[in-house]
mmCIF file with all atom_site columns, C-alpha atoms in Angstrom:
data_model
loop_
_atom_site.group_PDB
_atom_site.id
_atom_site.type_symbol
_atom_site.label_atom_id
_atom_site.label_alt_id
_atom_site.label_comp_id
_atom_site.label_asym_id
_atom_site.label_entity_id
_atom_site.label_seq_id
_atom_site.pdbx_PDB_ins_code
_atom_site.Cartn_x
_atom_site.Cartn_y
_atom_site.Cartn_z
_atom_site.occupancy
_atom_site.B_iso_or_equiv
_atom_site.pdbx_formal_charge
_atom_site.auth_seq_id
_atom_site.auth_comp_id
_atom_site.auth_asym_id
_atom_site.auth_atom_id
_atom_site.pdbx_PDB_model_num
ATOM 1  C CA . MET A 1 1  ? 121.718 95.942  120.912 1.00 0.00 ? 1  MET A CA 1
ATOM 2  C CA . PRO A 1 2  ? 120.597 95.504  117.781 1.00 0.00 ? 2  PRO A CA 1
ATOM 3  C CA . GLY A 1 3  ? 122.648 95.275  114.814 1.00 0.00 ? 3  GLY A CA 1
ATOM 4  C CA . PHE A 1 4  ? 121.586 97.717  112.656 1.00 0.00 ? 4  PHE A CA 1
ATOM 5  C CA . SER A 1 5  ? 120.429 101.185 113.219 1.00 0.00 ? 5  SER A CA 1
ATOM 6  C CA . LEU A 1 6  ? 118.575 103.921 110.494 1.00 0.00 ? 6  LEU A CA 1
ATOM 7  C CA . ASP A 1 7  ? 119.258 108.108 110.238 1.00 0.00 ? 7  ASP A CA 1
ATOM 8  C CA . LEU A 1 8  ? 117.833 110.523 109.624 1.00 0.00 ? 8  LEU A CA 1
ATOM 9  C CA . PRO A 1 9  ? 118.641 114.320 108.702 1.00 0.00 ? 9  PRO A CA 1
ATOM 10 C CA . ALA A 1 10 ? 118.223 116.049 112.410 1.00 0.00 ? 10 ALA A CA 1
ATOM 11 C CA . ASP A 1 11 ? 115.160 118.203 111.144 1.00 0.00 ? 11 ASP A CA 1
ATOM 12 C CA . PHE A 1 12 ? 113.510 115.940 109.003 1.00 0.00 ? 12 PHE A CA 1
ATOM 13 C CA . ALA A 1 13 ? 111.084 116.746 110.682 1.00 0.00 ? 13 ALA A CA 1
ATOM 14 C CA . ASP A 1 14 ? 110.656 119.763 109.252 1.00 0.00 ? 14 ASP A CA 1
ATOM 15 C CA . TYR A 1 15 ? 110.885 118.686 105.880 1.00 0.00 ? 15 TYR A CA 1
ATOM 16 C CA . GLU A 1 16 ? 109.189 115.368 105.906 1.00 0.00 ? 16 GLU A CA 1
ATOM 17 C CA . TRP A 1 17 ? 105.842 116.628 103.963 1.00 0.00 ? 17 TRP A CA 1
ATOM 18 C CA . GLU A 1 18 ? 107.606 117.780 101.237 1.00 0.00 ? 18 GLU A CA 1
ATOM 19 C CA . VAL A 1 19 ? 109.296 113.748 101.614 1.00 0.00 ? 19 VAL A CA 1
ATOM 20 C CA . GLU A 1 20 ? 106.265 113.175 100.299 1.00 0.00 ? 20 GLU A CA 1
ATOM 21 C CA . THR A 1 21 ? 104.849 114.890 97.895  1.00 0.00 ? 21 THR A CA 1
ATOM 22 C CA . LYS A 1 22 ? 107.783 114.465 95.267  1.00 0.00 ? 22 LYS A CA 1
ATOM 23 C CA . GLY A 1 23 ? 107.830 111.043 95.612  1.00 0.00 ? 23 GLY A CA 1
ATOM 24 C CA . TRP A 1 24 ? 111.242 110.175 96.939  1.00 0.00 ? 24 TRP A CA 1
ATOM 25 C CA . PHE A 1 25 ? 113.875 110.611 99.597  1.00 0.00 ? 25 PHE A CA 1
ATOM 26 C CA . CYS A 1 26 ? 117.906 109.957 99.932  1.00 0.00 ? 26 CYS A CA 1
ATOM 27 C CA . GLU A 1 27 ? 118.530 111.316 102.629 1.00 0.00 ? 27 GLU A CA 1
ATOM 28 C CA . ALA A 1 28 ? 117.989 108.432 104.944 1.00 0.00 ? 28 ALA A CA 1
ATOM 29 C CA . ARG A 1 29 ? 121.471 105.815 106.198 1.00 0.00 ? 29 ARG A CA 1
ATOM 30 C CA . ILE A 1 30 ? 120.982 102.783 107.810 1.00 0.00 ? 30 ILE A CA 1
ATOM 31 C CA . ILE A 1 31 ? 124.337 101.930 110.096 1.00 0.00 ? 31 ILE A CA 1
ATOM 32 C CA . VAL A 1 32 ? 125.131 98.428  110.460 1.00 0.00 ? 32 VAL A CA 1
ATOM 33 C CA . SER A 1 33 ? 128.128 97.228  111.761 1.00 0.00 ? 33 SER A CA 1
ATOM 34 C CA . GLY A 1 34 ? 129.836 99.975  111.895 1.00 0.00 ? 34 GLY A CA 1
ATOM 35 C CA . LYS A 1 35 ? 129.074 100.927 108.356 1.00 0.00 ? 35 LYS A CA 1
ATOM 36 C CA . ARG A 1 36 ? 127.518 103.810 106.663 1.00 0.00 ? 36 ARG A CA 1
ATOM 37 C CA . TYR A 1 37 ? 124.730 103.110 103.534 1.00 0.00 ? 37 TYR A CA 1
ATOM 38 C CA . ARG A 1 38 ? 122.455 105.682 101.620 1.00 0.00 ? 38 ARG A CA 1
ATOM 39 C CA . LEU A 1 39 ? 119.085 104.472 100.822 1.00 0.00 ? 39 LEU A CA 1
ATOM 40 C CA . ASN A 1 40 ? 116.792 105.036 98.888  1.00 0.00 ? 40 ASN A CA 1
ATOM 41 C CA . PHE A 1 41 ? 112.949 105.049 98.371  1.00 0.00 ? 41 PHE A CA 1
ATOM 42 C CA . TYR A 1 42 ? 110.743 106.344 95.842  1.00 0.00 ? 42 TYR A CA 1
ATOM 43 C CA . ASP A 1 43 ? 106.592 105.590 95.892  1.00 0.00 ? 43 ASP A CA 1
ATOM 44 C CA . PRO A 1 44 ? 105.487 103.157 93.185  1.00 0.00 ? 44 PRO A CA 1
ATOM 45 C CA . VAL A 1 45 ? 104.195 106.099 90.949  1.00 0.00 ? 45 VAL A CA 1
ATOM 46 C CA . ARG A 1 46 ? 108.375 108.001 91.456  1.00 0.00 ? 46 ARG A CA 1
ATOM 47 C CA . LEU A 1 47 ? 109.685 104.792 90.465  1.00 0.00 ? 47 LEU A CA 1
ATOM 48 C CA . GLY A 1 48 ? 107.879 104.250 87.539  1.00 0.00 ? 48 GLY A CA 1
ATOM 49 C CA . GLN A 1 49 ? 108.325 107.859 86.292  1.00 0.00 ? 49 GLN A CA 1
ATOM 50 C CA . GLU A 1 50 ? 112.149 107.195 86.625  1.00 0.00 ? 50 GLU A CA 1
ATOM 51 C CA . ILE A 1 51 ? 112.023 103.711 85.263  1.00 0.00 ? 51 ILE A CA 1
ATOM 52 C CA . GLU A 1 52 ? 111.210 105.121 81.996  1.00 0.00 ? 52 GLU A CA 1
ATOM 53 C CA . SER A 1 53 ? 114.146 108.302 82.879  1.00 0.00 ? 53 SER A CA 1
ATOM 54 C CA . GLU A 1 54 ? 116.742 105.957 82.902  1.00 0.00 ? 54 GLU A CA 1
ATOM 55 C CA . LEU A 1 55 ? 115.583 103.433 80.234  1.00 0.00 ? 55 LEU A CA 1
ATOM 56 C CA . GLN A 1 56 ? 114.163 106.033 77.329  1.00 0.00 ? 56 GLN A CA 1
ATOM 57 C CA . ARG A 1 57 ? 117.858 107.900 78.411  1.00 0.00 ? 57 ARG A CA 1
ATOM 58 C CA . GLY A 1 58 ? 119.838 104.433 77.837  1.00 0.00 ? 58 GLY A CA 1
ATOM 59 C CA . GLY A 1 59 ? 120.699 103.971 81.200  1.00 0.00 ? 59 GLY A CA 1
ATOM 60 C CA . ALA A 1 60 ? 121.199 101.222 83.356  1.00 0.00 ? 60 ALA A CA 1
ATOM 61 C CA . LEU A 1 61 ? 118.740 99.934  86.819  1.00 0.00 ? 61 LEU A CA 1
ATOM 62 C CA . PHE A 1 62 ? 118.516 97.088  89.268  1.00 0.00 ? 62 PHE A CA 1
#
């Protein structure tokens, strides 16, 4: 039995194309030892946009 599992929304296949187009997804969860953690995925272009926007607002990103 693996020590973790990836949990995607049940209807993910219905809008997977939209996630690829937007370059961002935040509805995935990883379950490790009974604890759930939210995952955020970005493609490189979208990540660059997010970093630039956050820094312009004076925010922090790590």
